[in-house]
Short mmCIF file of C-alpha atoms in Angstrom, two decimals:
data_model
loop_
_atom_site.label_atom_id
_atom_site.label_comp_id
_atom_site.label_asym_id
_atom_site.label_seq_id
_atom_site.Cartn_x
_atom_site.Cartn_y
_atom_site.Cartn_z
CA LEU A 1 -6.66 3.07 -4.01
CA SER A 2 -7.03 3.62 -0.28
CA SER A 3 -4.84 3.54 2.80
CA SER A 4 -5.40 2.46 6.38
CA SER A 5 -3.60 3.28 9.60
CA GLY A 6 -6.00 2.12 12.33
CA THR A 7 -3.50 0.11 14.40
CA GLY A 8 -0.37 2.18 13.83
CA ILE A 9 0.69 -0.13 10.97
CA SER A 10 -0.24 1.43 7.65
CA TYR A 11 -1.03 -0.37 4.43
CA VAL A 12 -1.97 0.51 0.87
CA TYR A 13 -4.96 -1.32 -0.65
CA SER A 14 -6.39 -1.58 -4.14
CA ILE A 15 -10.01 -2.32 -4.95
CA GLU A 16 -10.25 -4.75 -7.88
CA ALA A 17 -12.52 -7.11 -9.76
CA SER A 18 -11.74 -10.71 -8.87
CA ASP A 19 -10.49 -13.18 -11.49
CA SER A 20 -11.47 -16.12 -9.32
CA ILE A 21 -14.61 -17.92 -8.25
CA ALA A 22 -13.17 -18.07 -4.69
CA ALA A 23 -14.18 -14.42 -4.17
CA GLY A 24 -17.82 -15.36 -4.76
CA SER A 25 -18.00 -14.93 -8.51
CA PRO A 26 -15.64 -13.74 -11.24
CA GLY A 27 -15.84 -9.96 -11.38
CA ALA A 28 -16.75 -9.61 -7.70
CA THR A 29 -15.16 -6.60 -6.02
CA ILE A 30 -12.32 -7.46 -3.64
CA LEU A 31 -9.94 -5.45 -1.46
CA VAL A 32 -6.26 -6.36 -1.91
CA ARG A 33 -3.60 -5.33 0.60
CA ARG A 34 -0.60 -4.24 -1.47
CA GLY A 35 2.03 -3.31 1.08
CA LYS A 36 3.18 -0.82 3.66
CA LYS A 37 2.01 2.73 3.16
CA PRO A 38 4.88 5.16 2.51
CA ASP A 39 5.33 7.95 5.04
CA GLY A 40 3.50 11.15 4.25
CA GLU A 41 0.09 12.51 3.43
CA ALA A 42 -2.09 10.73 0.86
CA THR A 43 -3.53 12.86 -1.95
CA VAL A 44 -5.63 11.69 -4.89
CA ILE A 45 -4.18 12.74 -8.27
CA ASN A 46 -6.85 11.16 -10.51
CA GLU A 47 -8.85 7.92 -10.76
CA ASN A 48 -5.68 5.79 -11.21
CA TYR A 49 -3.00 7.68 -9.29
CA ALA A 50 -2.37 8.93 -5.77
CA ARG A 51 0.57 10.61 -4.11
CA ILE A 52 1.63 9.36 -0.69
CA GLY A 53 4.53 11.43 0.61
CA ASN A 54 7.29 11.10 -1.98
CA SER A 55 5.76 8.06 -3.69
CA ILE A 56 3.31 7.71 -6.56
CA VAL A 57 0.85 4.84 -6.23
CA HIS A 58 -1.05 3.51 -9.26
CA SER A 59 -3.90 1.07 -9.79
CA GLY A 60 -5.39 0.65 -13.26
CA TRP A 61 -6.54 -1.80 -15.91
CA GLN A 62 -3.16 -2.22 -17.69
CA ASN A 63 -1.17 -2.56 -14.47
CA ARG A 64 -3.12 -3.53 -11.35
CA PHE A 65 -0.75 -1.91 -8.88
CA SER A 66 2.57 -0.12 -8.66
CA GLN A 67 4.28 2.04 -6.10
CA LEU A 68 7.05 4.32 -7.37
CA PRO A 69 9.30 6.04 -4.81
CA PHE A 70 10.96 9.39 -5.56
CA ASP A 71 13.63 11.22 -3.55
CA LYS A 72 11.44 14.32 -3.67
CA ILE A 73 8.36 15.36 -5.68
CA ASN A 74 8.18 18.99 -6.74
CA SER A 75 5.51 18.91 -9.45
CA ILE A 76 2.85 16.60 -10.86
CA ARG A 77 1.05 17.23 -14.14
CA VAL A 78 -1.89 15.05 -15.23
CA LEU A 79 -1.90 14.27 -18.97
CA ASP A 80 -4.85 11.86 -18.93
CA GLU A 81 -6.19 9.06 -16.72
CA ARG A 82 -3.24 6.78 -17.62
CA ASN A 83 -0.33 9.22 -17.89
CA ILE A 84 1.18 11.78 -15.51
CA LEU A 85 4.44 13.71 -15.38
CA VAL A 86 6.30 13.78 -12.06
CA ASP A 87 9.10 16.35 -12.13
CA GLY A 88 9.29 15.86 -15.91
CA ILE A 89 9.40 12.03 -15.72
CA LEU A 90 6.56 10.26 -17.52
CA ILE A 91 4.59 7.71 -15.50
CA SER A 92 2.48 5.65 -17.91
CA ASP A 93 0.18 2.94 -16.59
CA GLY A 94 2.20 2.95 -13.36
CA LYS A 95 5.57 2.52 -15.09
CA ARG A 96 8.36 5.08 -15.02
CA ILE A 97 9.57 6.08 -18.52
CA GLU A 98 12.87 7.95 -18.24
CA GLY A 99 14.23 10.31 -20.89
CA ILE A 100 10.94 11.52 -22.39
CA ASP A 101 11.03 15.05 -23.80
CA GLU A 102 8.21 16.71 -21.85
CA VAL A 103 7.82 19.63 -24.26
CA SER A 104 7.21 17.47 -27.36
CA LEU A 105 5.32 14.63 -25.60
CA GLU A 106 2.08 13.72 -27.37
CA ILE A 107 -0.45 11.05 -26.37
CA ILE A 108 -1.79 9.37 -29.55
CA GLY A 109 -4.97 7.33 -29.48
CA ARG A 110 -5.38 5.08 -26.46
CA ASP A 111 -2.09 3.19 -26.34
CA PHE A 112 0.56 5.14 -28.27
CA PHE A 113 2.64 8.18 -27.32
CA LYS A 114 5.66 9.91 -28.79
CA ASP A 115 8.12 12.69 -28.21
CA LYS A 116 10.59 14.28 -30.65
CA ASN A 117 12.96 11.29 -30.27
CA SER A 118 10.89 8.09 -29.97
CA VAL A 119 7.50 6.41 -30.29
CA TYR A 120 5.99 4.03 -27.71
CA TYR A 121 3.20 1.47 -27.57
CA LEU A 122 1.97 1.24 -24.00
CA THR A 123 5.35 1.65 -22.28
CA GLU A 124 7.52 -0.14 -24.86
CA LYS A 125 9.63 1.78 -27.38
CA ILE A 126 8.82 1.03 -31.04
CA HIS A 127 12.21 0.61 -32.67
CA GLY A 128 12.44 2.04 -36.17
CA ALA A 129 9.38 4.29 -35.83
CA ASN A 130 9.78 7.86 -37.08
CA PRO A 131 8.20 10.26 -34.54
CA LYS A 132 8.00 13.05 -37.13
CA THR A 133 5.66 11.09 -39.43
CA PHE A 134 4.07 8.64 -36.97
CA LEU A 135 0.26 8.38 -37.19
CA TYR A 136 -2.26 6.39 -35.19
CA VAL A 137 -4.47 4.35 -37.56
CA TRP A 138 -6.86 2.28 -35.41
CA GLU A 139 -6.78 0.14 -32.27
CA GLU A 140 -3.24 -1.37 -32.17
CA TYR A 141 -2.30 -0.24 -35.72
CA ALA A 142 -0.14 2.76 -36.56
CA LYS A 143 2.18 3.86 -39.38
CA ASP A 144 4.92 6.26 -40.30
CA ASP A 145 6.43 7.21 -43.65
CA ARG A 146 8.27 3.84 -43.98
CA HIS A 147 6.46 1.21 -41.89
CA VAL A 148 3.13 -0.07 -40.64
CA PHE A 149 3.06 -1.25 -37.02
CA TYR A 150 0.90 -3.60 -35.03
CA LYS A 151 1.65 -2.68 -31.42
CA THR A 152 5.49 -2.63 -31.50
CA GLN A 153 5.86 -5.07 -34.41
CA VAL A 154 6.74 -3.88 -37.91
CA LEU A 155 4.42 -5.51 -40.47
CA GLU A 156 7.02 -6.41 -43.07
CA GLY A 157 6.33 -5.52 -46.70
CA VAL A 158 3.24 -3.42 -45.96
CA LYS A 159 2.98 -0.09 -47.81
CA PRO A 160 2.02 2.67 -45.36
CA ASN A 161 0.69 5.02 -48.07
CA THR A 162 -2.10 2.56 -49.07
CA PHE A 163 -2.72 1.00 -45.63
CA THR A 164 -6.38 1.14 -44.50
CA ILE A 165 -8.75 -0.58 -42.07
CA ASP A 166 -12.13 -2.14 -42.75
CA TYR A 167 -13.71 -1.24 -39.43
CA SER A 168 -16.63 -3.67 -39.80
CA SER A 169 -14.36 -6.73 -40.18
CA GLY A 170 -11.23 -5.48 -38.39
CA ILE A 171 -9.17 -6.41 -41.47
CA ALA A 172 -6.21 -4.12 -42.14
CA SER A 173 -4.72 -4.05 -45.64
CA ASP A 174 -2.45 -2.18 -48.02
CA GLY A 175 -4.23 -3.73 -51.02
CA ASN A 176 -1.77 -6.63 -51.24
CA LEU A 177 -1.28 -7.91 -47.69
CA SER A 178 -4.19 -8.21 -45.23
CA PHE A 179 -4.03 -8.63 -41.45
CA LYS A 180 -6.38 -9.46 -38.60
CA ASP A 181 -5.10 -8.67 -35.10
CA GLY A 182 -1.60 -8.22 -36.53
CA GLN A 183 -1.56 -11.67 -38.18
CA LEU A 184 -1.28 -12.07 -41.95
CA VAL A 185 -4.56 -13.49 -43.30
CA THR A 186 -4.31 -13.06 -47.09
CA THR A 187 -1.94 -11.99 -49.82
CA LYS A 188 -3.03 -10.71 -53.21
CA LYS A 189 -1.19 -12.28 -56.12
#
């Protein structure tokens, strides 16, 4: 993230890898003008976030760019490179997640987080997940005392107490049902 104000008109830019051959070659570094810079001083928070006045600006791999305005910012707490708390509001991958309990918030693995009330994959709530018993298993797999999850999807009929991963093949199984990338691949009869 960077900002420019050379001509009196200020803009916010992100530096990204190109998806297109038009930039020279896929993966080439390009500068993208994202919009007008909010009023106020720019301060780096971490590698993905900056504060500009009363706005939080984000650029990262899950969400290329977001600009989140606030009426006022009193406090910012960095949880990790992808998650920050702004006045008790969770900002995850540049998305505002309202209603998170800051005291019980726990980042789990790379893509899951929970508080005392709910569990999330990326920024999406996992309906039916029990935050008290929720465990990260591997990559996009997780489980609680009743269910096994692939991202936000419940894998129906899978027994969480026998669910394991074969890391060399990426096959997940409870001994009866086996999955690859969340898709059923075999059933034991």
